[in-house]
Tab-separated table of C-alpha atoms in Angstrom:
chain	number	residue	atom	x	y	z
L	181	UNK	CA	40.893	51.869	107.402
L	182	UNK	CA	44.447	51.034	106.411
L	183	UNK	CA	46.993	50.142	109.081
L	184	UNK	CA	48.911	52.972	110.342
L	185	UNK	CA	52.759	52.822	109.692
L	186	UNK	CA	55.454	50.555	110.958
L	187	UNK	CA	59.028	51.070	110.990
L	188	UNK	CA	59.604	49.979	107.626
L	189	UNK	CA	56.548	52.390	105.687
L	190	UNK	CA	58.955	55.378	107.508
L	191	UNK	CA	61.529	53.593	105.497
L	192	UNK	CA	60.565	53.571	102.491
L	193	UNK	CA	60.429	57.452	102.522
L	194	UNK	CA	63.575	59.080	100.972
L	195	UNK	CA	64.113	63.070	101.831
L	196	UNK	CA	64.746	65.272	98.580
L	197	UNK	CA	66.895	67.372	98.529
L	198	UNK	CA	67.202	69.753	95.758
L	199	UNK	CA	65.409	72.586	97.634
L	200	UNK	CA	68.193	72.583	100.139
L	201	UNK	CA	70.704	73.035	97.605
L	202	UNK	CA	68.734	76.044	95.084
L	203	UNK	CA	65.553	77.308	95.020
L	204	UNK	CA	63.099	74.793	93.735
L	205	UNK	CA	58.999	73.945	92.637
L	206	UNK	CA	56.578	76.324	91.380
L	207	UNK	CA	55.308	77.017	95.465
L	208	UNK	CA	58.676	77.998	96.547
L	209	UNK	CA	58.993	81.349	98.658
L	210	UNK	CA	61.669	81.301	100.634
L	211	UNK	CA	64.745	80.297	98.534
L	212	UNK	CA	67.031	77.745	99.794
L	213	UNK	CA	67.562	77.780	103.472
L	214	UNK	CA	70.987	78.418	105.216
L	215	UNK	CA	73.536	75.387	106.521
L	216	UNK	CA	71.992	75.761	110.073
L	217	UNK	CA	68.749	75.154	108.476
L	218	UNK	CA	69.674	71.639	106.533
L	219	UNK	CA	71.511	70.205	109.136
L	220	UNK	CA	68.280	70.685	111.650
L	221	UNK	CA	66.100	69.140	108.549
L	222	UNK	CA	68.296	66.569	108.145
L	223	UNK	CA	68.576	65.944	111.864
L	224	UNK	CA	64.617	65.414	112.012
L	225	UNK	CA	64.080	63.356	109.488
L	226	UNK	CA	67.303	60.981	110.899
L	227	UNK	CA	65.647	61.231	114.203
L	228	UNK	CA	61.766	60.391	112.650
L	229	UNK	CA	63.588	57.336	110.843
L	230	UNK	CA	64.419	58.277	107.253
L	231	UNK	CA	67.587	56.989	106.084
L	232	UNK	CA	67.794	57.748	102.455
L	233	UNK	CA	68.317	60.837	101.193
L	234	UNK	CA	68.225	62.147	97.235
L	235	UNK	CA	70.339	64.250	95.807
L	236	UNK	CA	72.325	65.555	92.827
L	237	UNK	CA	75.669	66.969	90.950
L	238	UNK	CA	73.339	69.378	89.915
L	239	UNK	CA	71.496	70.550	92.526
L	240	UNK	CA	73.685	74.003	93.341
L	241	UNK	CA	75.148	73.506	96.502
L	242	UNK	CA	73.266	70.784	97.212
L	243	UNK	CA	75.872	67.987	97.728
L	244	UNK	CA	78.093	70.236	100.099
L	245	UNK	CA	75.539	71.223	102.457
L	246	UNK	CA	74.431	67.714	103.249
L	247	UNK	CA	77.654	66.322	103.693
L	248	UNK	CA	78.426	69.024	106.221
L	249	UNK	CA	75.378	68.242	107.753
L	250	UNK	CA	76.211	64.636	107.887
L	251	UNK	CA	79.494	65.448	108.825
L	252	UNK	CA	78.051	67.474	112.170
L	253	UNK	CA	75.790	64.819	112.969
L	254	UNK	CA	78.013	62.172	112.849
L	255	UNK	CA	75.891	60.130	110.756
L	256	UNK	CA	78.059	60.147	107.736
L	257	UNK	CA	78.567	56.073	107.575
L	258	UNK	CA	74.811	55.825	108.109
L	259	UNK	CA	72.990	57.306	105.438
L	260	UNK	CA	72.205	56.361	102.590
L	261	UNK	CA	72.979	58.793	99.906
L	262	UNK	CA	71.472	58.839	96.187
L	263	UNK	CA	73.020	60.953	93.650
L	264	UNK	CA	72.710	62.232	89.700
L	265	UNK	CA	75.745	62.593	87.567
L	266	UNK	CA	75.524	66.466	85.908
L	267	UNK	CA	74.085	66.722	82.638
L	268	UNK	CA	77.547	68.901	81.398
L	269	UNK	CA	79.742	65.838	81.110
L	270	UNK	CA	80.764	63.324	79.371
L	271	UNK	CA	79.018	59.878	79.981
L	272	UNK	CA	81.371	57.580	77.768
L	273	UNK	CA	84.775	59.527	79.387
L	274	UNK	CA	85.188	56.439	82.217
L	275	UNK	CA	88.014	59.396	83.672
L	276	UNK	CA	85.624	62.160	83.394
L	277	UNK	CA	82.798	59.935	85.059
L	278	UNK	CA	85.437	58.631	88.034
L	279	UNK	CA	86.118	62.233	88.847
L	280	UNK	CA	82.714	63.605	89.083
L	281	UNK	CA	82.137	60.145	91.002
L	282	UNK	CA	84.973	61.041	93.616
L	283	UNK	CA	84.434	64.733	93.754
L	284	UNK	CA	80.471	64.188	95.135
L	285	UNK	CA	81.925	61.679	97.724
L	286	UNK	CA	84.721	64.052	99.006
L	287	UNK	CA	81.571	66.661	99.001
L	288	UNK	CA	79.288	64.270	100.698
L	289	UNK	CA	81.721	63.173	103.025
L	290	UNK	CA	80.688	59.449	102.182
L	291	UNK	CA	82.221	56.304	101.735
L	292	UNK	CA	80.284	55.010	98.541
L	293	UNK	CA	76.722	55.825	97.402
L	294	UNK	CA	73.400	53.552	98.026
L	295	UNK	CA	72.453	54.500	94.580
L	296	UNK	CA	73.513	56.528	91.776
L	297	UNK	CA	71.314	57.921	88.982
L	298	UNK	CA	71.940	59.283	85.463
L	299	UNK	CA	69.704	62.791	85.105
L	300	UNK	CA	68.793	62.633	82.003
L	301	UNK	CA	65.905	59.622	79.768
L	302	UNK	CA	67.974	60.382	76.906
L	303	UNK	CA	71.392	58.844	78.104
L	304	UNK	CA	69.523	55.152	77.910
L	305	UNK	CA	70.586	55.256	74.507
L	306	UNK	CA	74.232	55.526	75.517
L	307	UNK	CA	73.792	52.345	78.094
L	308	UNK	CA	74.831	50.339	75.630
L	309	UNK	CA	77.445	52.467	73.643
L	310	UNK	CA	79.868	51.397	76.506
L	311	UNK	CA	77.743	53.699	79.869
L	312	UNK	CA	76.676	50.283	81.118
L	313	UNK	CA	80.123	49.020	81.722
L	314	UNK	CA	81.027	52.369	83.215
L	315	UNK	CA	79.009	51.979	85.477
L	316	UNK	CA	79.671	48.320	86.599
L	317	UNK	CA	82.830	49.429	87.108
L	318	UNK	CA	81.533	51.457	89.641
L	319	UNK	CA	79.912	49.071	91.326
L	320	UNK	CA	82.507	46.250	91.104
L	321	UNK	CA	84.912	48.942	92.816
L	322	UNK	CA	81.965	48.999	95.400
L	323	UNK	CA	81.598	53.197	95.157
L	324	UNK	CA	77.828	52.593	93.851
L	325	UNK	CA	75.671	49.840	95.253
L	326	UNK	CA	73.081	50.749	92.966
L	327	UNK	CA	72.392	51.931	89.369
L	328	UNK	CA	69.392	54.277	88.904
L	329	UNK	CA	67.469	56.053	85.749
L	330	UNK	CA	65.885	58.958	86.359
L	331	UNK	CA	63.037	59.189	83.455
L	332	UNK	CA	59.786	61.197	82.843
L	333	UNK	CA	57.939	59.236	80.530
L	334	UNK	CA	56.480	55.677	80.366
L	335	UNK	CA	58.168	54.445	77.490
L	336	UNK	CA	61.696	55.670	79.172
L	337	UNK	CA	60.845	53.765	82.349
L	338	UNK	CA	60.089	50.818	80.366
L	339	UNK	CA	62.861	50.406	78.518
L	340	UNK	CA	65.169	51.350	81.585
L	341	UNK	CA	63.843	48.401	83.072
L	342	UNK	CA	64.422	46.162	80.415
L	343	UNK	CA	68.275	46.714	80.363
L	344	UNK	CA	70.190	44.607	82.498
L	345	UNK	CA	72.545	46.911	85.020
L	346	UNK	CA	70.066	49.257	86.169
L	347	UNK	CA	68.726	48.460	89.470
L	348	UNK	CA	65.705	50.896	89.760
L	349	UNK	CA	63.937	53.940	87.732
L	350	UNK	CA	63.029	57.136	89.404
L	351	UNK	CA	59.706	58.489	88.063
L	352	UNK	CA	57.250	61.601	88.567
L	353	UNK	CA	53.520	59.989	90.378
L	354	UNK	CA	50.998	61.898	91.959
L	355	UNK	CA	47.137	61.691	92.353
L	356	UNK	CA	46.991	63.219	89.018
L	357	UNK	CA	49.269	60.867	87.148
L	358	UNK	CA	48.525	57.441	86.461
L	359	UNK	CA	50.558	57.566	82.653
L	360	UNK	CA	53.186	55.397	84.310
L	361	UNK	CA	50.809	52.919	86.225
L	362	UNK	CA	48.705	52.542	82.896
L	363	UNK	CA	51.852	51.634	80.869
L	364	UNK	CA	52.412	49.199	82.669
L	365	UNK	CA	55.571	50.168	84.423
L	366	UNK	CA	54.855	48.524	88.253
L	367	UNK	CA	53.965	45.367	87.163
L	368	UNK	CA	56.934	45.150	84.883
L	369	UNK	CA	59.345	46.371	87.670
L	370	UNK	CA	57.960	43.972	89.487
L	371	UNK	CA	58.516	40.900	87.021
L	372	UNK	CA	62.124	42.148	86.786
L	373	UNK	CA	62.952	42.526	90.633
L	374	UNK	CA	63.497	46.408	90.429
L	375	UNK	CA	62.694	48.843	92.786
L	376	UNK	CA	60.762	52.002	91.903
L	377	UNK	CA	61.252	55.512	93.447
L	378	UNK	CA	58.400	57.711	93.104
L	379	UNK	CA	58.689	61.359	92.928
L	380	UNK	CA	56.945	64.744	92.662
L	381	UNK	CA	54.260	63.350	94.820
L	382	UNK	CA	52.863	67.031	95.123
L	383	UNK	CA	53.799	68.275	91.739
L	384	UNK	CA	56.433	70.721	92.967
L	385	UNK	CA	53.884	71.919	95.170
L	386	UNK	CA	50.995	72.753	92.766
L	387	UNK	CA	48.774	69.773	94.430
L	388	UNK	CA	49.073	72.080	97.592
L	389	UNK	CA	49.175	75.772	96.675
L	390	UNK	CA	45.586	78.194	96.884
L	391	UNK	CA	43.855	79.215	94.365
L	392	UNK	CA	45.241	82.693	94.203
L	393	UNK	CA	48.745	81.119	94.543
L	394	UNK	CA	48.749	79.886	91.031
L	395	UNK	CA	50.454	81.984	88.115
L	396	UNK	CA	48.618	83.301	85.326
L	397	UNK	CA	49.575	81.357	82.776
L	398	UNK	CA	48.844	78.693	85.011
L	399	UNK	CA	45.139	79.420	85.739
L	400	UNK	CA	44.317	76.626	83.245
L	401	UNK	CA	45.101	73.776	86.419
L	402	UNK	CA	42.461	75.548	88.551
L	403	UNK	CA	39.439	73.162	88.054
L	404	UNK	CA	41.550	70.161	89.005
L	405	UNK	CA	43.024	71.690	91.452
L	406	UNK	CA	39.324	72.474	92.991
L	407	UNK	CA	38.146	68.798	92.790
L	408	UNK	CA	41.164	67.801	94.864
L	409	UNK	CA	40.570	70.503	97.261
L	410	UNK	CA	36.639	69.316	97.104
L	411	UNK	CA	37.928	65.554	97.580
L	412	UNK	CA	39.478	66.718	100.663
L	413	UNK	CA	36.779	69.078	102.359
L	414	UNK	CA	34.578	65.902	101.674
L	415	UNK	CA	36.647	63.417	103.152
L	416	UNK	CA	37.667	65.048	106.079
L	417	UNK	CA	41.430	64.928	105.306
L	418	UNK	CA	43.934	67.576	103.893
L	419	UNK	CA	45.699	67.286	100.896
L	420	UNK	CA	48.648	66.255	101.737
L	421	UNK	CA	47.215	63.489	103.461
L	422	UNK	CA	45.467	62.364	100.702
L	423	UNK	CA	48.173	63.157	98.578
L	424	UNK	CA	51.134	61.039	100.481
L	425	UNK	CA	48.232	58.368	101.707
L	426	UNK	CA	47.551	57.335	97.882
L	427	UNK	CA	51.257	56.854	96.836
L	428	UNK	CA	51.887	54.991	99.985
L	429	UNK	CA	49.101	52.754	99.010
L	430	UNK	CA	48.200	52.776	95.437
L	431	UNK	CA	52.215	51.255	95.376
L	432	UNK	CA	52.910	49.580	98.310
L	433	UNK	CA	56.409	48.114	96.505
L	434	UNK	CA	57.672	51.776	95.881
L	435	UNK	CA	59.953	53.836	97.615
L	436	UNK	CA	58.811	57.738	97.969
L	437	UNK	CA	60.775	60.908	97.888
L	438	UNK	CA	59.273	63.813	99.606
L	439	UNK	CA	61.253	67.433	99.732
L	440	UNK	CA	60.839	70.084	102.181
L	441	UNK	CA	62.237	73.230	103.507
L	442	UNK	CA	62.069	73.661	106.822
L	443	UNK	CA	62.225	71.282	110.301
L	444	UNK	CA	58.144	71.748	110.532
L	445	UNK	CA	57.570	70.596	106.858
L	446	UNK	CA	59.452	66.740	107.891
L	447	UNK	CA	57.738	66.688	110.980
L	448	UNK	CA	54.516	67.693	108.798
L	449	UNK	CA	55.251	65.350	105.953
L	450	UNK	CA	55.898	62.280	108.350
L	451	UNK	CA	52.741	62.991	110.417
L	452	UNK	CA	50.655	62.793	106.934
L	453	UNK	CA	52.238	59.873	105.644
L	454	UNK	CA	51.696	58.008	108.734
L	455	UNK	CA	47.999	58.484	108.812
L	456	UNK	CA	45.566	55.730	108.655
L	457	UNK	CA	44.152	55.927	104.696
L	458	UNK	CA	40.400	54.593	104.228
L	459	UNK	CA	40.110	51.768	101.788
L	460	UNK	CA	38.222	53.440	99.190
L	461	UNK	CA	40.496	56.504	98.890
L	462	UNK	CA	42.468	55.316	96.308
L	463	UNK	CA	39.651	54.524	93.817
L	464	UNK	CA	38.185	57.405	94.591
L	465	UNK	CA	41.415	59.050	93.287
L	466	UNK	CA	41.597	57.491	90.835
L	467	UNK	CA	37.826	57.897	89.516
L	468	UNK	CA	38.181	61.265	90.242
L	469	UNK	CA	41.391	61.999	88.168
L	470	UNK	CA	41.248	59.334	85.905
L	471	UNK	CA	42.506	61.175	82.419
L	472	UNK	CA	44.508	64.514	83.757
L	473	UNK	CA	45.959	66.451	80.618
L	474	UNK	CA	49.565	65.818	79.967
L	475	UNK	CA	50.061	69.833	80.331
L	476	UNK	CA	49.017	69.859	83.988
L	477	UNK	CA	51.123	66.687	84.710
L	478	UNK	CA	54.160	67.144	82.795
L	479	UNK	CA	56.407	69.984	84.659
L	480	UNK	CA	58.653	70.438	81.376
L	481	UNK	CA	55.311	71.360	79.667
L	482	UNK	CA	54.773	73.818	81.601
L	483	UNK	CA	55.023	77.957	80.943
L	484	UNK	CA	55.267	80.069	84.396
L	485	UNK	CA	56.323	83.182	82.060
């Protein structure tokens, strides 16, 4: 068996936050929960050790709900915040970037962020148009620490990582997706000395729904969705074990967001993530779900109506 976590595997977790800001994933039923609500959430996962937290421009209310939580808790020199600029704006407008930049820290209630993101694979081609310097700008006036891509394909994450400036790459990983492991993506992140933040580690909640859960036009996920439920009736663990257990050690280098809704789900989330994992698990995975179709694993290929 794998060693059960330390201190610094609780670290590497980062909480999500966009359903806490707007309704969010495919398993959603409850909508976004009320101020009272976050600030408990984010109390718990404080209190369980998780110091980063994700979150974006465009993520509804997203931005001012945590920083009055952070501003109730007293924790708002602690945490470590990571952000998205909006898609709306302009990315070569260095005025247009400073506001947005000053407006989520007044919202936040933070000094400077840990990490800020651009939203969108498609702005790498402006990184060099003159975004770049923007943003070491930003981090010479010390309002970013770091610069972060968030990307959905391979080839985006690849060449993010190339470009000097950008610190780490947020991508989508799951027990069905090993696109971005296959390209080649880890090991280059780790010849560059960049960090990797892995996301949609339950594919918005698909990896964990029923059966009769899923949409219609979604009925076409059902058999892989039955050989992970199989996996886990076989092996003695649930789901979400397995599911948070073979990020945590398929890429040990990686940090992890995980987003929840409600004070049980971090308590819930933490307790899976800290179990031990048995060795073979992650072959087994990965036998098991070795070539998942793009349409199951790609959210933006997906058609709920």
């Amino acid at each position: 068996m794998i060693m059960k976590n330390n201190k610094s595997q609780i670290e590497r977790l980062i909480l999500g936050t966009a359903q806490l800001g707007m309704p969010y994933g495919i398993a959603n039923k409850t909508g976004r929960p009320d101020q009272k609500t976050v600030t408990r959430i984010i109390e718990a996962a404080w209190n369980q050790g998780v110091k980063e937290f994700d979150t974006a421009q465009g993520y509804g209310d997203g931005e001012s709900v945590l920083g009055k939580a952070f501003s109730d808790l007293k924790i708002s020199n602690q945490v470590r915040v990571i952000s998205k600029f909006g898609h709306q704006i302009d990315h070569l407008d260095e005025t247009v970037m400073e506001e947005a930049l000053e407006k989520s820290l007044e919202k936040l209630n933070i000094p400077f962020f840990w990490g800020m993101m651009l939203h969108s694979e498609d702005l790498l081609a402006k990184w060099s148009e003159g975004l770049g310097e923007i943003f070491q700008k930003f981090v010479q006036s010390q309002k970013i620490r770091k610069v972060g891509f968030s990307v959905y394909s391979p080839q985006k994450a690849l060449e993010a990582l190339e470009q000097d400036g950008i610190d780490f790459i947020q991508i989508p990983g799951n027990v069905l997706d090993r696109r971005f492991e296959k390209a080649g993506v880890f090991e280059l992140a780790k010849i560059k000395n960049k960090q990797i933040h892995i996301r949609s580690i339950f594919l918005q909640g698909l990896l964990l729904m029923e059966i009769e859960e899923i949409p219609g036009k979604m009925r076409y996920v059902i058999p892989v969705i039955e050989k992970f439920i199989e996996l886990s009736r076989q092996s003695g663990m649930t789901r979400k074990e397995i599911a948070m257990g073979y990020i945590k050690n398929a890429f040990p280098d990686s940090h992890v967001l995980f987003g929840v809704d409600s004070v049980d789900h971090v308590k819930g989330n933490i307790e899976s993530w800290s179990k031990e994992y048995p060795d073979d698990m992650v072959h087994k995975v990965q036998t098991l779900f070795d070539d998942v179709p793009e349409n199951i694993i790609n959210c933006n290929m997906w058609k709920l109506t």
